[in-house]
Coordinates of N, CA and C in Angstrom, one line a residue:
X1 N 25.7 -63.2 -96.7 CA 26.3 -61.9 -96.9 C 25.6 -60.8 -96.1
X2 N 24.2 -60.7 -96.0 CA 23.6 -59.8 -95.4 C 23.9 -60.3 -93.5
X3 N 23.6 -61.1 -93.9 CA 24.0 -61.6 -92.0 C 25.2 -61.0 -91.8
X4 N 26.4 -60.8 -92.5 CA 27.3 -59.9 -91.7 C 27.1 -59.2 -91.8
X5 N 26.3 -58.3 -92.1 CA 26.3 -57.2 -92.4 C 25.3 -56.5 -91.4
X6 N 24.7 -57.6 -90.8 CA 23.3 -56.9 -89.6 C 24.1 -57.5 -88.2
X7 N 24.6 -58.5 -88.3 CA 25.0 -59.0 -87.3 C 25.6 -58.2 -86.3
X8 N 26.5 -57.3 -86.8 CA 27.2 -56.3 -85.6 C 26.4 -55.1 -85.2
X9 N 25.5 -55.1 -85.9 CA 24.6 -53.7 -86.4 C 23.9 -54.6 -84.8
X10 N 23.2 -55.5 -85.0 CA 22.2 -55.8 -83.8 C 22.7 -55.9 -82.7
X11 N 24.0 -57.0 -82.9 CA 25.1 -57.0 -81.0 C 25.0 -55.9 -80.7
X12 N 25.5 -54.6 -81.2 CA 25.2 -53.4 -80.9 C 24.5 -52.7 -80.3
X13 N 23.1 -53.0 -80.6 CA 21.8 -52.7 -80.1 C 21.6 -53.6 -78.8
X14 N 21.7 -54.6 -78.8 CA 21.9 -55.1 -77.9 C 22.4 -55.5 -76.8
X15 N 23.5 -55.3 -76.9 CA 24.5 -54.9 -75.9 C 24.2 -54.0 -75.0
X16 N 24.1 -52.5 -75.6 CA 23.6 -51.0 -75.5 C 22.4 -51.5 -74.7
X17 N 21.3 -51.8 -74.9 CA 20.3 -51.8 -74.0 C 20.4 -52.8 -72.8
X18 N 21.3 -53.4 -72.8 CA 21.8 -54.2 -71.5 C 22.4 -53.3 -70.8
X19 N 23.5 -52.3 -71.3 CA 24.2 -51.6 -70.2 C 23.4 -50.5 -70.0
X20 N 22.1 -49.9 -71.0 CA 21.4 -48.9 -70.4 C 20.5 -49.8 -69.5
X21 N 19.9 -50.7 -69.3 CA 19.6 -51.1 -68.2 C 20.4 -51.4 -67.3
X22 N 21.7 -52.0 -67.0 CA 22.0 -52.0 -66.2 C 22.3 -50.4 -65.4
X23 N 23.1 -49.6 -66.1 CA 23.4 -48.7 -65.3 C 22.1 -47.8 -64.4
X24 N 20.7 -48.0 -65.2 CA 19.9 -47.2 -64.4 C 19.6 -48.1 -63.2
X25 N 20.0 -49.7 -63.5 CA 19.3 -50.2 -62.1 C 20.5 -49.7 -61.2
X26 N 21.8 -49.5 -61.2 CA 22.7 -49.1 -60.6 C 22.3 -48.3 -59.9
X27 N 21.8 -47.1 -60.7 CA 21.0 -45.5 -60.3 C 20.3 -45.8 -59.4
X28 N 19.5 -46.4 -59.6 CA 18.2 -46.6 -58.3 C 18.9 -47.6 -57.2
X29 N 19.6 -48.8 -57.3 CA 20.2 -49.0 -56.2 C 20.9 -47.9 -55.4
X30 N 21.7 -47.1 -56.2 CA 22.2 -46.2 -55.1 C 21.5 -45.1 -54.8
X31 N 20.9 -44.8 -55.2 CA 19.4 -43.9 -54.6 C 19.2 -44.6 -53.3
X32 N 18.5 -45.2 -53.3 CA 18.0 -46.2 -52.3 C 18.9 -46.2 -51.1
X33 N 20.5 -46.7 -51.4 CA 21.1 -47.2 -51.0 C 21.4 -45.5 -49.9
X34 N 21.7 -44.6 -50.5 CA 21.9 -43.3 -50.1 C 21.0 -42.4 -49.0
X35 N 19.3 -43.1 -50.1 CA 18.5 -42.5 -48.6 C 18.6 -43.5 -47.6
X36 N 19.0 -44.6 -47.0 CA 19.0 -45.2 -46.1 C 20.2 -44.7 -45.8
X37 N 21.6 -44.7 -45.8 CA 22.9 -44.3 -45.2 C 22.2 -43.0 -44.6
X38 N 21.5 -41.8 -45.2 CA 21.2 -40.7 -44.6 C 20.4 -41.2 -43.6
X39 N 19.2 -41.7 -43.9 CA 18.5 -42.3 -42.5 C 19.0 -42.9 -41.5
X40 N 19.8 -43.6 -41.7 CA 20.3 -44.3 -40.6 C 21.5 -43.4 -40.2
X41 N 22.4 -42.4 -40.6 CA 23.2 -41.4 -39.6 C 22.2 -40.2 -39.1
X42 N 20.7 -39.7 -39.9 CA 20.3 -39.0 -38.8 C 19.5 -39.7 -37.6
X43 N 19.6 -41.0 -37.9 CA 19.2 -41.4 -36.2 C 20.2 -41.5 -35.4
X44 N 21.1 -41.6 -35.3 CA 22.5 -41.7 -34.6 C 23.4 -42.8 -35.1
X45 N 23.8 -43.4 -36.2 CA 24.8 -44.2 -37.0 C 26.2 -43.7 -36.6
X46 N 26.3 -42.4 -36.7 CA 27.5 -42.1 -36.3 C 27.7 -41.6 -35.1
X47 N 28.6 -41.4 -34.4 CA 29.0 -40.6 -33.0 C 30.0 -39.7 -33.4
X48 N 30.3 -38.8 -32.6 CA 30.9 -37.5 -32.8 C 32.5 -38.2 -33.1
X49 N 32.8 -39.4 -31.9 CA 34.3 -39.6 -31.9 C 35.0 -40.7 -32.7
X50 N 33.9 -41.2 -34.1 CA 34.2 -42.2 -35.0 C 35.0 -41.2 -36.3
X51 N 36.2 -41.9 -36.4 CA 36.8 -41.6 -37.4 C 36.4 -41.9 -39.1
X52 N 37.5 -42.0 -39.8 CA 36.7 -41.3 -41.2 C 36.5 -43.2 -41.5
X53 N 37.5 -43.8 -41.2 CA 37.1 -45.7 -41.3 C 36.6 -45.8 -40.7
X54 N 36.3 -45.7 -39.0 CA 35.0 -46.2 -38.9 C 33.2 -45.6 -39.7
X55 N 33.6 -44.5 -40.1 CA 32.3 -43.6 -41.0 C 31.7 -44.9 -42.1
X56 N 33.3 -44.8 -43.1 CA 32.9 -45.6 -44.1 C 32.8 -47.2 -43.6
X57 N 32.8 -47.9 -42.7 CA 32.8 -49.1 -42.2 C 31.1 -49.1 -42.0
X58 N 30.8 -48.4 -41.2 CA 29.3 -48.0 -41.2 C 28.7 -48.4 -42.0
X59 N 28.9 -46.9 -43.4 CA 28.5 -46.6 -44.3 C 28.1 -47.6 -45.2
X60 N 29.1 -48.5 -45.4 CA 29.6 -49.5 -46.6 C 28.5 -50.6 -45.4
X61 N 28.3 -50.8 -44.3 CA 27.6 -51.9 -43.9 C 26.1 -51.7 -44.1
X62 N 25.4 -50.6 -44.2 CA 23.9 -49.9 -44.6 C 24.1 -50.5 -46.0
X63 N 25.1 -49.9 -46.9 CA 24.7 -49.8 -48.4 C 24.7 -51.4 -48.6
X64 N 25.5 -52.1 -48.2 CA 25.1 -53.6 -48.5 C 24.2 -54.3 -47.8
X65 N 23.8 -54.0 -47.0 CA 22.4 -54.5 -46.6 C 21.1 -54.0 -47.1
X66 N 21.2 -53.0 -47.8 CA 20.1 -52.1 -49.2 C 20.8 -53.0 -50.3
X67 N 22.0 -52.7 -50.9 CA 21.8 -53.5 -52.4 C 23.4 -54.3 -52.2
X68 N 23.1 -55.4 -51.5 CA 24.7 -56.0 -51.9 C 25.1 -56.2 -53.1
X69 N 26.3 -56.1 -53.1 CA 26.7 -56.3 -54.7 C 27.0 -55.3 -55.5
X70 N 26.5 -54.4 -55.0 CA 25.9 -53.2 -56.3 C 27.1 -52.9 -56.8
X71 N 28.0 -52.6 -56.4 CA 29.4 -52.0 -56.6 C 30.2 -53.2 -57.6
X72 N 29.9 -54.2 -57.4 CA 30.4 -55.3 -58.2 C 29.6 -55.0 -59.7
X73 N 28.5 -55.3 -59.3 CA 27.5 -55.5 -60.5 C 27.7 -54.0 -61.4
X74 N 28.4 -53.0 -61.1 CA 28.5 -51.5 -61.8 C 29.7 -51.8 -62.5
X75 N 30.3 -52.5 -61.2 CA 31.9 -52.5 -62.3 C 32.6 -53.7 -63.1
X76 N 31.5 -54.9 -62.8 CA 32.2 -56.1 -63.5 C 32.9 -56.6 -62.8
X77 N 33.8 -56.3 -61.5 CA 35.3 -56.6 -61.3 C 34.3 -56.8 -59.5
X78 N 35.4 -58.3 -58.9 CA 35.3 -57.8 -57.3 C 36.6 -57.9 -57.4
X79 N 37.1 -57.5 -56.4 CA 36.1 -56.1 -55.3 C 36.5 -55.3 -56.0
X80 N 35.1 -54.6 -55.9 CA 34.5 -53.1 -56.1 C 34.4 -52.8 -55.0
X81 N 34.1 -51.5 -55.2 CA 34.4 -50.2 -54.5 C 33.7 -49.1 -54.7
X82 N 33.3 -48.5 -53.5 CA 32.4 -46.9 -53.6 C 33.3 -45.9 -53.2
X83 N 33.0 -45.2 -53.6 CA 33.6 -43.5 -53.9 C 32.7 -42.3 -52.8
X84 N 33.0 -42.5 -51.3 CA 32.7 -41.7 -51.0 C 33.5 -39.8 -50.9
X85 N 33.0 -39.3 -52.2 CA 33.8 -37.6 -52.2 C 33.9 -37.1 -50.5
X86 N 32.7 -37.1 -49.5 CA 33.0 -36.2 -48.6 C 32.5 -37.2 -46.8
X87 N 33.0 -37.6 -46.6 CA 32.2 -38.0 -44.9 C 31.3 -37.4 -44.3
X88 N 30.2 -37.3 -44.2 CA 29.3 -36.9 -43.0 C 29.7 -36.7 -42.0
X89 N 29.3 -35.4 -41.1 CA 29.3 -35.4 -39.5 C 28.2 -36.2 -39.1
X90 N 28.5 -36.6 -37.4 CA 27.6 -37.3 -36.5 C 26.4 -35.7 -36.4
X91 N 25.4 -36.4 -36.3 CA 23.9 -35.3 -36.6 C 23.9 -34.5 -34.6
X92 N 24.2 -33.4 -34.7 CA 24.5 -33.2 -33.7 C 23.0 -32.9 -32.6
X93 N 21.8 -32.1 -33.8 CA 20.8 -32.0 -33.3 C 19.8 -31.6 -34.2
X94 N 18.9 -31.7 -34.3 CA 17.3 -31.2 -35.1 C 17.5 -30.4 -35.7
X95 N 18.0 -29.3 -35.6 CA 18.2 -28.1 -36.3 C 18.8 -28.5 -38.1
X96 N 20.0 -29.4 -38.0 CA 20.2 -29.8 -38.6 C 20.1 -30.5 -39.8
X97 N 21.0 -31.0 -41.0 CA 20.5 -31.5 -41.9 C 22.0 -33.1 -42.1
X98 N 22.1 -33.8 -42.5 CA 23.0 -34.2 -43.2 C 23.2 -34.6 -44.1
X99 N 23.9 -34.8 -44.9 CA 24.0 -34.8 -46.7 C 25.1 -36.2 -47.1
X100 N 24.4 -36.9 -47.6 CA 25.6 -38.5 -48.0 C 25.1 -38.0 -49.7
X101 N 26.6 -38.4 -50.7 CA 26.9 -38.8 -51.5 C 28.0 -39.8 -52.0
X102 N 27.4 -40.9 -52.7 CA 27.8 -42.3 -52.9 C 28.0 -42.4 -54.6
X103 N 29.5 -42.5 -54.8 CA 29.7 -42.6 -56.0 C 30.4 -44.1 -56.1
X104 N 30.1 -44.5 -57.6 CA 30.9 -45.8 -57.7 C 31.3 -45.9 -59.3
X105 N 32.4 -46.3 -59.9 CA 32.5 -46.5 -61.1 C 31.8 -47.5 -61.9
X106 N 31.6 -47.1 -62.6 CA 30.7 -47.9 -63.9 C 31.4 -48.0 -65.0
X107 N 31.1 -49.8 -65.6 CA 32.2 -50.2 -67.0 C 31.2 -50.7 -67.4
X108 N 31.2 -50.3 -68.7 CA 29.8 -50.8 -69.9 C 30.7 -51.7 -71.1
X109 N 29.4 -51.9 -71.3 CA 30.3 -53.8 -72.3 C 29.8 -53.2 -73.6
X110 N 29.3 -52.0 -73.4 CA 29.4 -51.7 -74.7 C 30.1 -50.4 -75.3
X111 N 30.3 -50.2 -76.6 CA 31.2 -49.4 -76.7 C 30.8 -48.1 -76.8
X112 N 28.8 -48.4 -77.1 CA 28.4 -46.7 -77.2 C 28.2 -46.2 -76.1
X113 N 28.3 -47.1 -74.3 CA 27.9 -46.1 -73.4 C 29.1 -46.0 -72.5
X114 N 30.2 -45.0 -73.2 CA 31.6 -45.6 -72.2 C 31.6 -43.8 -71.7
X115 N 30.8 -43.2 -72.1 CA 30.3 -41.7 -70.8 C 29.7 -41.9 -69.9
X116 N 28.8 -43.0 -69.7 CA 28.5 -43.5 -68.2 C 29.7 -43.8 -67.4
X117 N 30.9 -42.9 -66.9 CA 31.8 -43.7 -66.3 C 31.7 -44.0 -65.0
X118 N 30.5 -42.9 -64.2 CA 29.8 -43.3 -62.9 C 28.8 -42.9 -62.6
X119 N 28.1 -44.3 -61.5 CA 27.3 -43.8 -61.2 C 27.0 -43.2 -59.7
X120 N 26.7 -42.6 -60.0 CA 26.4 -41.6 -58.2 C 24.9 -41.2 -57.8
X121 N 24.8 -41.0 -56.4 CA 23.3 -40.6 -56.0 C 23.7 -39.7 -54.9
X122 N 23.1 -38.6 -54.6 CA 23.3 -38.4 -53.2 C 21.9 -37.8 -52.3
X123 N 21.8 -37.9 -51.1 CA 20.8 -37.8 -50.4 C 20.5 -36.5 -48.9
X124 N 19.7 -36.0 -48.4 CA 20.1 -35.5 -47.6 C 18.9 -35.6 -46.4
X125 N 18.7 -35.5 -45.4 CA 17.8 -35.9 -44.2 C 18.5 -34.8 -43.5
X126 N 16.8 -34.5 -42.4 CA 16.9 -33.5 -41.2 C 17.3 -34.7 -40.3
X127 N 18.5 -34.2 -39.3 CA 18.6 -35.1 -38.4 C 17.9 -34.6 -36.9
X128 N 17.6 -36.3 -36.6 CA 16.2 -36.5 -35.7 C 17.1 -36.5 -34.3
X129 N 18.4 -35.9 -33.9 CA 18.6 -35.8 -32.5 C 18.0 -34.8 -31.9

């Protein structure tokens, strides 16, 4: 009798601490994943005459050579997918800065953490032309 009675009480707890770990490892992958996309367009990743698919063709090839998978592992589901809100310009010169933000949805297996619905990082670097 008492085992039903703790049983859901613990999956609970349990659960929960799986998706709060997962989603912070999410966090830090795309940290990560974000200061390298910045790094690698203020060295020249991009050129002035690359359109918004080849940007994110780029983009999406950095971020999976930092954390493959990551977009999978956030959402449960392939293919996954990132949420770039805005494209970077190609870094025109020193003066400059450029700014990457990398969002991706997040699905939690559990029921208490369903306000994590994404996770995002964004980063920004002086660019070195």
């Amino acid at each position: 009798m008492e085992f039903a009675i703790v049983l859901p009480v613990l999956l609970l707890i349990l659960l929960s601490m799986v998706d709060f770990g997962r989603y912070f490892y999410v966090r830090i992958s795309l940290s990560s994943a974000s200061i390298e996309v910045a790094d690698a367009i203020s060295r020249g990743l991009f050129t002035t005459s690359d359109g918004a698919d080849s940007k994110r063709s780029k983009m999406l090839m950095v971020i999976n050579d930092v954390s493959p998978g990551i977009a999978g592992f956030a959402q449960l589901t392939t293919p996954a997918d990132f949420i770039f809100p805005t494209l970077p310009e190609a870094c025109p010169n020193s003066a400059q800065k450029t700014a990457v933000q990398i969002t991706t949805a997040f699905n939690s297996i559990s029921p208490l953490f369903s306000f994590f619905s994404n996770a995002k990082s964004s980063a920004s670097m002086r660019c070195l032309g």
